[in-house]
Tab-separated table of C-alpha atoms and ligand atoms in Angstrom:
chain	number	residue	atom	x	y	z
A	85	MET	CA	168.468	80.208	174.141
A	86	GLU	CA	165.668	81.670	171.540
A	87	ASP	CA	167.293	80.144	168.330
A	88	ILE	CA	167.545	77.037	169.907
A	89	ASN	CA	164.207	75.272	169.770
A	90	SER	CA	162.858	72.187	168.554
A	91	CYS	CA	161.445	73.917	164.939
A	92	ASN	CA	165.335	75.135	164.181
A	93	ILE	CA	166.548	71.878	165.643
A	94	ASP	CA	164.452	69.649	163.301
A	95	LYS	CA	165.517	72.281	160.492
A	96	LEU	CA	169.292	71.663	161.056
A	97	GLU	CA	168.880	67.747	160.996
A	98	LYS	CA	167.344	67.926	157.725
A	99	LEU	CA	169.426	70.065	156.288
A	100	ILE	CA	172.302	67.647	157.237
A	101	SER	CA	170.523	64.749	156.630
A	102	GLN	CA	169.960	65.874	152.812
A	103	ALA	CA	173.427	66.956	152.460
A	104	ARG	CA	176.093	65.680	150.172
A	105	ARG	CA	178.996	68.171	150.612
A	106	ILE	CA	179.331	69.732	153.839
A	107	ALA	CA	182.018	72.278	154.691
A	108	ILE	CA	182.810	74.436	157.927
A	109	VAL	CA	184.191	77.716	157.731
A	110	THR	CA	185.210	79.992	160.324
A	111	HIS	CA	186.882	83.492	161.008
A	112	MET	CA	190.242	84.495	160.178
A	113	LYS	CA	193.162	83.849	161.895
A	114	PRO	CA	190.970	81.082	163.733
A	115	ASP	CA	191.670	81.348	167.676
A	116	GLY	CA	190.682	78.456	170.017
A	117	ASP	CA	186.905	78.885	169.776
A	118	ALA	CA	186.894	79.079	165.713
A	119	MET	CA	189.282	75.982	166.049
A	120	GLY	CA	186.944	74.219	168.860
A	121	SER	CA	183.621	74.780	167.371
A	122	SER	CA	184.942	73.793	163.983
A	123	VAL	CA	186.468	70.568	165.033
A	124	ALA	CA	183.715	69.503	167.159
A	125	MET	CA	181.481	69.806	164.448
A	126	TYR	CA	183.468	68.044	162.111
A	127	HIS	CA	183.610	64.805	163.932
A	128	TYR	CA	180.055	65.150	164.962
A	129	LEU	CA	179.471	64.920	161.166
A	130	CYS	CA	181.924	62.353	160.206
A	131	THR	CA	180.783	60.038	163.100
A	132	PHE	CA	176.696	60.261	162.243
A	133	THR	CA	176.786	61.294	158.862
A	134	SER	CA	178.002	59.598	155.472
A	135	ALA	CA	178.438	62.955	154.412
A	136	GLY	CA	181.143	63.624	156.433
A	137	ALA	CA	182.351	67.144	155.995
A	138	LYS	CA	185.340	69.495	154.950
A	139	ILE	CA	187.026	72.180	157.478
A	140	VAL	CA	187.919	75.118	155.049
A	141	LEU	CA	190.285	77.779	156.397
A	142	ASN	CA	191.418	81.014	155.426
A	143	ASP	CA	194.793	81.005	157.724
A	144	PRO	CA	196.635	78.043	159.253
A	145	CYS	CA	195.570	76.683	162.396
A	146	PRO	CA	198.024	78.442	165.015
A	147	PRO	CA	200.714	75.645	166.698
A	148	TYR	CA	199.081	75.747	170.201
A	149	LEU	CA	196.104	74.295	168.319
A	150	GLN	CA	197.126	71.860	166.285
A	151	PHE	CA	196.351	68.764	168.974
A	152	LEU	CA	193.011	69.643	168.117
A	153	THR	CA	193.642	68.891	164.082
A	154	GLU	CA	195.793	65.527	164.656
A	155	GLY	CA	194.028	62.442	162.891
A	156	ILE	CA	192.071	64.957	160.669
A	157	PRO	CA	193.242	63.931	156.960
A	158	ALA	CA	194.676	66.684	154.612
A	159	SER	CA	191.840	66.033	152.148
A	160	ASP	CA	189.470	67.125	155.092
A	161	LEU	CA	191.212	70.089	156.063
A	162	ILE	CA	191.832	72.963	153.789
A	163	ILE	CA	193.753	76.784	153.990
A	164	ARG	CA	193.017	79.096	151.960
A	165	GLN	CA	196.503	80.350	152.011
A	166	GLU	CA	197.840	77.247	150.735
A	167	LYS	CA	195.334	76.114	148.312
A	168	PRO	CA	193.311	79.085	147.293
A	169	VAL	CA	191.650	76.835	144.704
A	170	GLU	CA	190.931	73.969	146.434
A	171	ALA	CA	189.642	75.866	149.185
A	172	GLU	CA	187.088	78.180	147.505
A	173	THR	CA	185.855	75.399	145.280
A	174	ALA	CA	185.058	73.276	148.725
A	175	VAL	CA	182.953	76.500	149.869
A	176	ARG	CA	181.588	77.310	146.444
A	177	ASP	CA	180.448	73.602	145.716
A	178	SER	CA	179.020	72.761	148.864
A	179	ASP	CA	175.417	71.982	149.430
A	180	LEU	CA	175.483	72.598	153.250
A	181	LEU	CA	177.651	75.309	154.667
A	182	PHE	CA	178.427	75.470	158.476
A	183	CYS	CA	179.432	79.304	159.606
A	184	LEU	CA	181.306	79.360	162.812
A	185	ASP	CA	182.388	81.742	165.432
A	186	PHE	CA	181.726	84.841	162.769
A	187	ASN	CA	178.933	87.241	162.237
A	188	ALA	CA	179.703	88.181	159.062
A	189	PHE	CA	180.949	86.934	155.666
A	190	HIS	CA	183.534	89.390	155.427
A	191	ARG	CA	185.307	87.929	158.778
A	192	ALA	CA	186.286	84.748	156.996
A	193	ASP	CA	188.642	87.322	154.814
A	194	LYS	CA	189.590	85.809	151.450
A	195	LEU	CA	187.077	82.974	151.578
A	196	GLU	CA	183.974	86.050	151.546
A	197	ASP	CA	183.238	86.146	147.597
A	198	ALA	CA	183.305	82.107	147.706
A	199	LEU	CA	180.593	82.411	150.723
A	200	LYS	CA	178.626	84.693	148.685
A	201	GLU	CA	178.466	82.833	145.777
A	202	SER	CA	178.007	79.534	147.298
A	203	LYS	CA	174.310	78.194	147.004
A	204	ALA	CA	174.793	76.104	149.900
A	205	ASP	CA	172.261	76.358	152.379
A	206	LYS	CA	173.841	78.090	155.019
A	207	ILE	CA	173.371	77.916	158.829
A	208	LEU	CA	175.249	80.125	161.228
A	209	ILE	CA	176.369	79.295	164.968
A	210	ASP	CA	177.757	82.724	166.425
A	211	HIS	CA	178.153	84.707	169.769
A	212	HIS	CA	178.881	87.995	168.349
A	213	LEU	CA	176.838	91.160	168.607
A	214	ASN	CA	175.082	92.322	165.517
A	215	PRO	CA	174.766	89.071	162.913
A	216	ASP	CA	174.210	89.152	159.457
A	217	ARG	CA	170.979	86.978	159.734
A	218	GLU	CA	170.077	87.679	156.009
A	219	CYS	CA	172.789	85.913	154.845
A	220	PHE	CA	171.733	82.685	156.400
A	221	ASP	CA	168.980	80.017	156.018
A	222	LEU	CA	169.057	79.255	159.936
A	223	SER	CA	170.567	81.029	162.587
A	224	PHE	CA	171.750	79.924	165.840
A	225	SER	CA	173.311	83.382	167.379
A	226	GLU	CA	173.001	83.849	170.848
A	227	THR	CA	175.278	86.557	172.740
A	228	ASP	CA	175.024	85.678	176.521
A	229	ILE	CA	176.778	82.775	176.159
A	230	SER	CA	180.646	81.759	176.659
A	231	SER	CA	181.627	80.993	172.734
A	232	ALA	CA	180.460	79.755	169.472
A	233	SER	CA	181.723	76.367	171.304
A	234	GLU	CA	179.617	76.269	173.907
A	235	LEU	CA	176.231	77.077	171.576
A	236	THR	CA	177.582	74.268	169.498
A	237	TYR	CA	177.723	71.834	172.497
A	238	GLN	CA	174.280	73.381	173.514
A	239	ILE	CA	172.848	72.471	169.662
A	240	LEU	CA	174.299	69.334	169.490
A	241	MET	CA	173.120	68.144	173.092
A	242	GLU	CA	169.335	69.110	171.582
A	243	THR	CA	170.177	66.391	168.369
A	244	GLY	CA	168.596	63.104	168.457
A	245	ARG	CA	172.269	61.481	168.193
A	246	ILE	CA	173.116	62.810	171.061
A	247	ALA	CA	170.021	63.520	173.276
A	248	HIS	CA	171.366	65.184	176.233
A	249	ASP	CA	173.926	62.709	177.028
A	250	ALA	CA	177.608	64.132	176.755
A	251	SER	CA	178.732	60.505	176.634
A	252	MET	CA	177.493	60.670	173.293
A	253	LEU	CA	179.301	63.075	171.606
A	254	PRO	CA	182.502	61.738	169.688
A	255	ALA	CA	185.445	62.175	172.229
A	256	ALA	CA	187.566	64.577	169.805
A	257	SER	CA	184.428	66.711	170.048
A	258	ALA	CA	184.285	67.047	173.267
A	259	THR	CA	187.774	67.689	173.649
A	260	ALA	CA	187.216	70.598	170.620
A	261	LEU	CA	184.278	71.990	172.560
A	262	MET	CA	185.929	72.014	175.869
A	263	THR	CA	188.923	73.723	174.420
A	264	GLY	CA	186.985	76.232	172.333
A	265	MET	CA	185.398	77.462	175.669
A	266	THR	CA	188.599	77.618	177.656
A	267	THR	CA	190.173	80.016	175.375
A	268	ASP	CA	187.218	82.291	174.446
A	269	THR	CA	186.628	82.481	178.492
A	270	ASN	CA	190.269	83.097	179.493
A	271	ASN	CA	190.269	80.008	181.551
A	272	PHE	CA	186.887	80.828	183.062
A	273	ALA	CA	187.731	84.260	183.722
A	274	ASN	CA	185.378	86.173	181.480
A	275	SER	CA	182.154	85.256	179.916
A	276	THR	CA	181.277	82.652	181.961
A	277	TYR	CA	177.498	81.691	182.848
A	278	PRO	CA	175.918	79.074	184.546
A	279	SER	CA	175.413	77.051	181.339
A	280	THR	CA	179.107	77.494	181.036
A	281	PHE	CA	179.884	75.630	184.357
A	282	ARG	CA	177.121	72.845	183.563
A	283	MET	CA	178.658	72.080	180.032
A	284	ALA	CA	182.202	72.012	181.539
A	285	SER	CA	180.666	69.791	184.161
A	286	ALA	CA	179.232	67.259	181.904
A	287	LEU	CA	182.240	66.982	179.156
A	288	LEU	CA	184.221	66.347	182.790
A	289	ALA	CA	181.997	63.472	183.298
A	290	ALA	CA	181.739	62.138	179.913
A	291	GLY	CA	185.702	61.862	180.222
A	292	VAL	CA	187.344	64.722	178.840
A	293	ASP	CA	191.183	65.298	179.968
A	294	ARG	CA	190.894	68.830	181.018
A	295	ASP	CA	194.848	68.729	182.340
A	296	GLY	CA	195.919	67.915	178.797
A	297	ILE	CA	193.648	70.390	177.299
A	298	LEU	CA	195.439	73.228	179.548
A	299	ALA	CA	198.956	71.718	179.023
A	300	HIS	CA	198.449	71.784	174.970
A	301	LEU	CA	196.850	75.242	175.489
A	302	TYR	CA	199.272	76.624	178.290
A	303	ASN	CA	202.345	75.051	178.671
A	304	GLN	CA	204.036	74.405	175.107
A	305	TYR	CA	204.937	77.986	173.836
A	306	GLY	CA	208.844	78.971	173.260
A	307	GLU	CA	210.741	80.989	175.852
A	308	ASN	CA	210.678	83.635	173.136
A	309	ARG	CA	207.061	84.310	174.385
A	310	LEU	CA	207.749	85.252	178.105
A	311	ARG	CA	210.931	87.184	176.685
A	312	VAL	CA	208.695	89.246	174.506
A	313	LEU	CA	206.043	89.402	177.033
A	314	GLY	CA	208.903	90.873	179.465
A	315	HIS	CA	210.230	94.027	176.925
A	316	MET	CA	206.237	94.478	176.199
A	317	MET	CA	205.229	95.416	179.532
A	318	LYS	CA	208.556	97.004	180.850
A	319	ASP	CA	209.255	99.107	177.788
A	320	LEU	CA	206.213	99.391	175.133
A	321	MET	CA	203.134	99.957	177.670
A	322	THR	CA	201.574	103.501	177.827
A	323	ILE	CA	198.731	104.357	179.869
A	324	THR	CA	197.097	107.467	179.304
A	325	GLU	CA	195.153	109.592	181.599
A	326	ASP	CA	192.311	108.402	180.193
A	327	GLY	CA	192.923	105.091	182.037
A	328	VAL	CA	193.806	103.241	178.424
A	329	ALA	CA	196.843	100.969	178.146
A	330	TYR	CA	198.392	100.469	174.677
A	331	ILE	CA	201.317	98.402	173.629
A	332	VAL	CA	202.295	98.839	169.829
A	333	LEU	CA	204.233	95.272	168.320
A	334	ASP	CA	205.903	96.989	165.289
A	335	LYS	CA	207.249	94.455	162.587
A	336	GLU	CA	210.895	94.610	163.913
A	337	THR	CA	209.776	93.661	167.063
A	338	LEU	CA	208.001	91.173	166.202
A	339	GLU	CA	210.825	89.669	164.400
A	340	ARG	CA	213.363	89.972	166.824
A	341	TYR	CA	211.329	88.003	169.017
A	342	ASN	CA	210.439	85.471	166.397
A	343	VAL	CA	207.101	86.274	167.246
A	344	ALA	CA	204.444	83.528	165.769
A	345	GLU	CA	200.555	83.797	165.421
A	346	GLY	CA	199.124	82.507	168.953
A	347	ASP	CA	202.204	83.916	170.857
A	348	THR	CA	200.733	87.041	172.258
A	349	GLU	CA	197.239	85.252	172.829
A	350	GLY	CA	195.840	86.852	176.203
A	351	PHE	CA	198.601	89.428	176.470
A	352	VAL	CA	196.175	92.325	176.016
A	353	ASN	CA	194.259	91.305	178.989
A	354	MET	CA	196.980	91.912	181.207
A	355	PRO	CA	196.774	95.798	181.770
A	356	LEU	CA	193.504	95.287	182.927
A	357	SER	CA	195.081	94.012	185.923
A	358	ILE	CA	195.762	97.666	187.006
A	359	SER	CA	193.101	99.486	189.103
A	360	GLU	CA	192.937	102.261	186.798
A	361	VAL	CA	193.381	100.810	183.396
A	362	ARG	CA	189.810	100.877	181.465
A	363	MET	CA	190.775	99.960	178.174
A	364	SER	CA	193.690	97.782	176.683
A	365	LEU	CA	194.882	97.835	173.367
A	366	LEU	CA	197.463	95.739	171.569
A	367	LEU	CA	198.512	96.470	167.819
A	368	LYS	CA	200.522	94.228	165.511
A	369	GLU	CA	202.039	95.631	162.539
A	370	GLU	CA	201.614	93.627	159.436
A	371	ASP	CA	202.016	94.020	155.586
A	372	SER	CA	199.790	97.693	154.847
A	373	LYS	CA	198.036	97.194	158.293
A	374	VAL	CA	197.847	96.995	161.848
A	375	ARG	CA	195.879	94.370	163.939
A	376	VAL	CA	194.054	96.082	166.961
A	377	SER	CA	193.032	93.857	169.687
A	378	ILE	CA	190.973	95.620	172.599
A	379	ARG	CA	189.605	94.849	175.418
A	380	SER	CA	187.795	96.767	178.413
A	381	LYS	CA	186.263	96.662	181.669
A	382	LYS	CA	182.730	96.715	182.466
A	383	GLY	CA	181.389	100.069	181.842
A	384	THR	CA	183.669	100.549	178.701
A	385	SER	CA	182.342	99.313	175.571
A	386	ALA	CA	185.632	97.212	173.698
A	387	ASN	CA	182.855	96.970	170.643
A	388	ARG	CA	182.107	100.563	170.130
A	389	CYS	CA	185.908	101.662	170.271
A	390	ALA	CA	186.770	98.809	167.730
A	391	SER	CA	183.587	99.944	165.431
A	392	LEU	CA	183.837	103.782	165.909
A	393	TYR	CA	187.509	103.933	165.087
A	394	PHE	CA	189.087	100.615	164.599
A	395	ASN	CA	187.165	99.399	161.204
A	396	GLY	CA	185.821	96.447	163.348
A	397	GLY	CA	183.873	95.095	166.178
A	398	GLY	CA	183.308	91.866	168.242
A	399	HIS	CA	181.431	91.588	171.850
A	400	GLU	CA	180.918	93.767	174.366
A	401	ASN	CA	184.381	93.701	176.613
A	402	ALA	CA	186.595	91.800	173.679
A	403	ALA	CA	186.679	93.167	170.007
A	404	GLY	CA	189.075	93.655	167.358
A	405	GLY	CA	189.829	95.805	164.328
A	406	LYS	CA	192.365	97.041	162.353
A	407	LEU	CA	194.110	100.519	160.876
A	408	ASN	CA	195.141	100.534	157.549
A	409	ILE	CA	198.519	101.968	156.355
A	410	PRO	CA	198.215	104.141	154.505
A	411	GLY	CA	195.035	105.320	155.157
A	412	ASP	CA	193.989	105.931	158.678
A	413	ILE	CA	197.364	106.521	159.605
A	414	ALA	CA	200.761	107.165	157.472
A	415	GLY	CA	202.821	104.874	159.153
A	416	ILE	CA	203.178	102.303	162.366
A	417	LYS	CA	204.904	105.471	164.213
A	418	ASP	CA	201.989	107.338	163.764
A	419	ALA	CA	199.719	104.547	166.056
A	420	ALA	CA	200.818	105.898	169.533
A	421	GLU	CA	199.083	109.288	168.677
A	422	TYR	CA	196.232	107.887	166.257
A	423	ILE	CA	195.239	106.022	169.556
A	424	GLU	CA	195.745	108.546	172.156
A	425	ARG	CA	193.672	110.842	170.288
A	426	HIS	CA	190.661	108.602	169.573
A	427	THR	CA	190.799	106.640	172.831
A	428	HIS	CA	190.322	110.381	174.438
A	429	ILE	CA	187.752	111.351	172.262
A	430	PHE	CA	185.930	107.982	172.669
A	431	LEU	CA	186.018	107.838	176.341
A	432	THR	CA	185.309	111.985	176.998
A	433	GLN	CA	182.267	111.832	174.671
A	434	LYS	CA	181.088	108.972	176.730
A	435	LYS	CA	181.337	110.714	179.490
A	436	GLU	CA	179.310	113.802	178.342
A	437	ASP	CA	176.553	111.530	176.957
A	438	GLU	CA	176.437	110.046	180.385
A	439	LYS	CA	175.602	113.383	182.052
B	61	LIG	P1	190.910	89.274	168.986
B	61	LIG	O1	191.460	90.381	170.060
B	61	LIG	O2	190.820	88.226	169.934
B	61	LIG	O3	191.738	89.067	167.948
B	61	LIG	O4	189.312	89.203	169.289
B	61	LIG	C1	188.540	89.754	169.747
B	61	LIG	C2	187.223	89.518	169.287
B	61	LIG	O5	187.002	90.830	168.394
B	61	LIG	C3	186.689	88.416	168.656
B	61	LIG	O6	185.635	87.873	168.684
B	61	LIG	C4	186.698	88.474	167.088
B	61	LIG	O7	185.930	87.811	166.813
B	61	LIG	C5	186.584	89.815	167.205
B	61	LIG	N1	187.108	90.872	166.180
B	61	LIG	C6	188.510	90.763	165.901
B	61	LIG	N2	189.029	91.297	164.933
B	61	LIG	C7	187.743	91.951	164.661
B	61	LIG	C8	187.778	92.666	163.196
B	61	LIG	O8	188.526	93.216	162.703
B	61	LIG	N3	186.289	92.611	163.022
B	61	LIG	C9	185.223	92.253	163.655
B	61	LIG	N4	183.885	92.919	162.975
B	61	LIG	N5	185.606	91.363	164.859
B	61	LIG	C10	187.045	91.267	165.572
B	62	LIG	MN1	184.365	83.186	169.753
């Protein structure tokens, strides 16, 4: 936790106390960690400062996470897709910006220019590899940690207001932090550290309703989610000789099963349960691109594969990116061949490198 030192915490508290207009931004298509860290910081700022804050999202909060934003007034939760001018103005005109759970401005998609142009002091709180530190006035970047939510928890615990007592966190912040850590660790299955369990323990002792969170996260889906999962695993999954499992969801399949944002959350992990599978890819077709999710077992780098062949990046064993249509492939029908060719090169070159 090199960045969490008394000098940086003092700087953070000074920036917060001087700010009049604070905005919180996270990555496009926000997941549980993005929403959890943002909502937690929002309630901390609303509780302990007169400035308050606005959360500015590029895309809407997915339905399975909307329990986190209940009670936040519409004027404090601005979605660029719905209100582009208001969203960009909130970012440009802020005097303090929190950038949570992303490592470079382009990960905020269409908010990128507003972030670049904003004269605000910018604070990074993130757990991805290779952060653009030079873009920020204060960086808290830690990769050996479960989530941006855990890092936010560690930082808030150091502040004078919380003073290492989790029961001093606003209840809504505590719930949001537990939620973000839970989704990014896949419910304690990956990237858990001793500090992660200490955080969970302190939050439980402070009264967080973990059963309630789990019910929201995992027991509120529509029937379509399991129906499309069945179809994916039975009919759409291919396993290559290199130990790569991949599934391509084209637009027609996504529409047939009425798949909404968040409905396929966690599916990309499942093929890793097969002994010979080293890496798993899930592709979803969108307009003029395919979004790619990659997960890998220890010893195979999802991050490297994403950055070499899928215009992306992320963490060592959980990464993402995209294929442009046209550009990387002519159409969705070419995706399978692209994946097989490039993952073969990736895994065989890796073997050569190891010799
Ligand atoms: P997911 O597969 O859950 O969408 O993303 C897994 C991880 O990869 C997340 O940490 C996410 O931030 C990162 N990631 C996803 N898509 C991209 C991308 O297009 N570019 C980069 N640099 N990282 C991505
Ligand atoms: Mn995260």
